PDB file of C-alpha atoms in Angstrom:
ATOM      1  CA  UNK A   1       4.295  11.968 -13.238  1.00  0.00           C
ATOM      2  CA  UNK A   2       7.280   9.790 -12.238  1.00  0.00           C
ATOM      3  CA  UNK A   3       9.683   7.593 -13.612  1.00  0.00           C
ATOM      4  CA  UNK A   4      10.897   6.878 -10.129  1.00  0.00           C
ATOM      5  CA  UNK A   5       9.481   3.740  -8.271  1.00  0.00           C
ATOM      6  CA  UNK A   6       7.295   4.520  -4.894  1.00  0.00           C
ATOM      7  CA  UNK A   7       6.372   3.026  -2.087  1.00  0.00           C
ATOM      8  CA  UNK A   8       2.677   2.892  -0.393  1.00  0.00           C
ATOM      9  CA  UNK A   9       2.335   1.879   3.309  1.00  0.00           C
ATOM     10  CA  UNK A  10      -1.142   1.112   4.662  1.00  0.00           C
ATOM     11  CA  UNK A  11      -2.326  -1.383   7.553  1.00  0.00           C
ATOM     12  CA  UNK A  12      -5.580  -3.509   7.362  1.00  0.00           C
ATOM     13  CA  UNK A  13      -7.428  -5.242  10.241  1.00  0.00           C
ATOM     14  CA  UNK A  14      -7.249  -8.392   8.926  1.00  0.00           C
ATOM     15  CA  UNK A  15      -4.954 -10.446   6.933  1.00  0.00           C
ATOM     16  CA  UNK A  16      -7.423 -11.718   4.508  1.00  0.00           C
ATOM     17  CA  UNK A  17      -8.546  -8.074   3.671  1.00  0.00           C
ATOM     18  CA  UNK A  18      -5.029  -7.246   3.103  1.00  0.00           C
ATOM     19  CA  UNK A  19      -4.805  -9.979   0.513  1.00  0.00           C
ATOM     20  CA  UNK A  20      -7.166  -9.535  -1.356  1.00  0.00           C
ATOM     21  CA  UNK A  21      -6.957  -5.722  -1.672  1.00  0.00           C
ATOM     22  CA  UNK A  22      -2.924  -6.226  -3.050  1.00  0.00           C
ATOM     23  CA  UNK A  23      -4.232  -8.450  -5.442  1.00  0.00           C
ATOM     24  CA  UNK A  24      -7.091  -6.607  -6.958  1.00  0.00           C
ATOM     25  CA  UNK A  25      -4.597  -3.584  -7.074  1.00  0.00           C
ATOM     26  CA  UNK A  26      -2.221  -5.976  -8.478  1.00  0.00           C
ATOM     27  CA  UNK A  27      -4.565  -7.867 -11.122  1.00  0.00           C
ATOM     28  CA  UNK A  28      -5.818  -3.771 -12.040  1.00  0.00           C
ATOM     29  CA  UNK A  29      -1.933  -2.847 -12.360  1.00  0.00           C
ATOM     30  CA  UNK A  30      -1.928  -0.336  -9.865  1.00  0.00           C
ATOM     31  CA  UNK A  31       1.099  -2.001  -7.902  1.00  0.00           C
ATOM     32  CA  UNK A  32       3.683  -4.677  -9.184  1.00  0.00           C
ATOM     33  CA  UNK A  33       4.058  -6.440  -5.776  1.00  0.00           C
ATOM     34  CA  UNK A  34       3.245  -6.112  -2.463  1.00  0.00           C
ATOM     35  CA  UNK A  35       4.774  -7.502   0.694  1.00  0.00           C
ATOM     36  CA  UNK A  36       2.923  -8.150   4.089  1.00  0.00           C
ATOM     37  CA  UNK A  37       4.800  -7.412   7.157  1.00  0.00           C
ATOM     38  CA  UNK A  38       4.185  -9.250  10.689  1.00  0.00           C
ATOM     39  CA  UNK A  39       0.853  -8.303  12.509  1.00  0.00           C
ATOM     40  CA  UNK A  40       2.027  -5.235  14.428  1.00  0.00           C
ATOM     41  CA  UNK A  41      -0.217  -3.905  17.589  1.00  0.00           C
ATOM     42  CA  UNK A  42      -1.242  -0.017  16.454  1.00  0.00           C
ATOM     43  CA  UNK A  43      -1.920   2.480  19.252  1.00  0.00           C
ATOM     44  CA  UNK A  44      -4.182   5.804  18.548  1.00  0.00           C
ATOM     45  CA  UNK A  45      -7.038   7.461  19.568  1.00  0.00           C
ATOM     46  CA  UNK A  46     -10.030   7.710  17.577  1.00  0.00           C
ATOM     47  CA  UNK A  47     -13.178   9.413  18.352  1.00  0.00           C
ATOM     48  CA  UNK A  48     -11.542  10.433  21.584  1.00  0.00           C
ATOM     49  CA  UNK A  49     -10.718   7.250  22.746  1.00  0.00           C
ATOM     50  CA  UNK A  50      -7.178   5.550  23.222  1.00  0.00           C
ATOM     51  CA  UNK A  51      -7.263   2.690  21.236  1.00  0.00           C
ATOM     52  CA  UNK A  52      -5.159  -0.775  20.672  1.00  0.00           C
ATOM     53  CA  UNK A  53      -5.113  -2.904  17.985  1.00  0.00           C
ATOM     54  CA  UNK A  54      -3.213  -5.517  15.863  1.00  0.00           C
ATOM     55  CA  UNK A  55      -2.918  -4.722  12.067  1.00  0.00           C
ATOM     56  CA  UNK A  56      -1.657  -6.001   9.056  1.00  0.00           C
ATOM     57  CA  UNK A  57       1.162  -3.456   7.502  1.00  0.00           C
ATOM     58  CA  UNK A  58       1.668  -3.538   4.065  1.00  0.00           C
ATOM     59  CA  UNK A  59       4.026  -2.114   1.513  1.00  0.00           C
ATOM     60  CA  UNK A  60       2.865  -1.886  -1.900  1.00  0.00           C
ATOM     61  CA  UNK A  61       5.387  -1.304  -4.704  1.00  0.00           C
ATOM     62  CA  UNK A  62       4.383   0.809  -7.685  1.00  0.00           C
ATOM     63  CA  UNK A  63       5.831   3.477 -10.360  1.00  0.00           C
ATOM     64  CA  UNK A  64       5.295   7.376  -9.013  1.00  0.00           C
ATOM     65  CA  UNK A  65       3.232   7.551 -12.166  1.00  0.00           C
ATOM     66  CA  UNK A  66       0.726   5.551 -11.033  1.00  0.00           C
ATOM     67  CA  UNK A  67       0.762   6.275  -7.076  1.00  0.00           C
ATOM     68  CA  UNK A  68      -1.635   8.737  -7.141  1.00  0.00           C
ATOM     69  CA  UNK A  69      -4.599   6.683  -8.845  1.00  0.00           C
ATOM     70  CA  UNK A  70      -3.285   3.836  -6.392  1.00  0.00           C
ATOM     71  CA  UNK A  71      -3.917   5.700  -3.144  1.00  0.00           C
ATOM     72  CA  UNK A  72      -7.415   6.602  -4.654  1.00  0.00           C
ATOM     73  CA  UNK A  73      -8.155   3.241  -5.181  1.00  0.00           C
ATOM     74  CA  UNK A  74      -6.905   1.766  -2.218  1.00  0.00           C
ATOM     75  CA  UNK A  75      -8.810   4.480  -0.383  1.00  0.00           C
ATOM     76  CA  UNK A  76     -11.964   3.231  -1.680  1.00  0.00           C
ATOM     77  CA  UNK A  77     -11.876  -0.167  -1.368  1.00  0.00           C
ATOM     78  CA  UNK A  78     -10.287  -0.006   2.106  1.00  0.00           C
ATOM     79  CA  UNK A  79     -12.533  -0.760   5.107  1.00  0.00           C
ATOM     80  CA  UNK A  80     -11.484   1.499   7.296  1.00  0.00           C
ATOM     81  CA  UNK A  81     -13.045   4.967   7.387  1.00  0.00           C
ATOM     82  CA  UNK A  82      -9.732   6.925   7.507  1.00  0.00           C
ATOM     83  CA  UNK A  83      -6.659   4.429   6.517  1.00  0.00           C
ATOM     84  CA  UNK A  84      -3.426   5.362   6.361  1.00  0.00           C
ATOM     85  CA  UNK A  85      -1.940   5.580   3.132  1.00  0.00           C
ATOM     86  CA  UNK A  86       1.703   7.043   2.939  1.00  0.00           C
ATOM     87  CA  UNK A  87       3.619   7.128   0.080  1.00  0.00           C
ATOM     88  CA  UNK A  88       7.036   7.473  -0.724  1.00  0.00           C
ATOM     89  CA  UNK A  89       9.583   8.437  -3.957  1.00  0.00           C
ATOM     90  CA  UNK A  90      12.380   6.454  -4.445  1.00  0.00           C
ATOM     91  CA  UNK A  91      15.791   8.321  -5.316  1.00  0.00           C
ATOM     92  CA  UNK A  92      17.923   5.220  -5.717  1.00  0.00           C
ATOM     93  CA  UNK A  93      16.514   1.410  -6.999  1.00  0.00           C
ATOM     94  CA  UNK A  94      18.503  -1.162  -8.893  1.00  0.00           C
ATOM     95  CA  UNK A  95      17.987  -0.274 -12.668  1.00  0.00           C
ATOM     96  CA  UNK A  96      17.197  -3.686 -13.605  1.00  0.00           C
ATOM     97  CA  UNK A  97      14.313  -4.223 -10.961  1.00  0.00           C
ATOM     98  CA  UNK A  98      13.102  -1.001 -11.473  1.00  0.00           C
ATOM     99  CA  UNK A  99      12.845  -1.896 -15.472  1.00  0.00           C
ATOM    100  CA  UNK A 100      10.433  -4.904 -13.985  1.00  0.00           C
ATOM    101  CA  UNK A 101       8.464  -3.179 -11.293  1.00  0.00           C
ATOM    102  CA  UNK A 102       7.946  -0.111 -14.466  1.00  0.00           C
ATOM    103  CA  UNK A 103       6.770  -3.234 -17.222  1.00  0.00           C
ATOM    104  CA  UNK A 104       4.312  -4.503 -13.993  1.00  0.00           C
ATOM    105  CA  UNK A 105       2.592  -1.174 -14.019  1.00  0.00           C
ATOM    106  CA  UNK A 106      -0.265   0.278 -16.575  1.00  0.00           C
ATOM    107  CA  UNK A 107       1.387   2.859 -17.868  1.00  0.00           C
TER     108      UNK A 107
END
């Protein structure tokens, strides 16, 4: 476990999913915040086939203590068969926001 505040990146197909998943994570206390970044156009191959697509990116903002039941439960509710979820420790935060980010947080 962490004291340290961590950062999840995923990307969603749609905006709406996006929303709604950061707020169910948010309303179960899983993440404190999360912010939505412009549609960005993802390039990859999947099942052997080079693929292009506009996604939603998001960063979700938890405590390292709770990133790993986070990532689980983003991985299940996510659509996608094999998201990308990426997380992050942070070595250096502002104490005070760090203080609120830690009281958003189950513990």
């Amino acid at each position: 476990m962490s004291d340290k505040p961590a950062l999840i990146y995923t990307t969603f197909g749609s905006s709406a999913e996006a929303k709604q998943l950061a707020r169910t994570l948010i309303e179960e206390k899983l993440i404190a915040c999360a912010n939505h970044l412009a549609p960005a156009v993802s390039q990859y191959v999947w099942e052997d086939e080079l693929c292009e697509d506009e996604e939603y990116p998001v960063l979700l903002k938890t405590m390292g203590s709770q990133a790993a039941v986070a990532m689980a439960r983003l991985k299940t509710l996510h659509s996608y068969d094999t998201p990308a979820i990426l997380c992050w420790f942070v070595d250096e935060s502002d104490p005070d926001y760090t203080k609120w980010l830690s009281g958003q947080v189950a513990e």
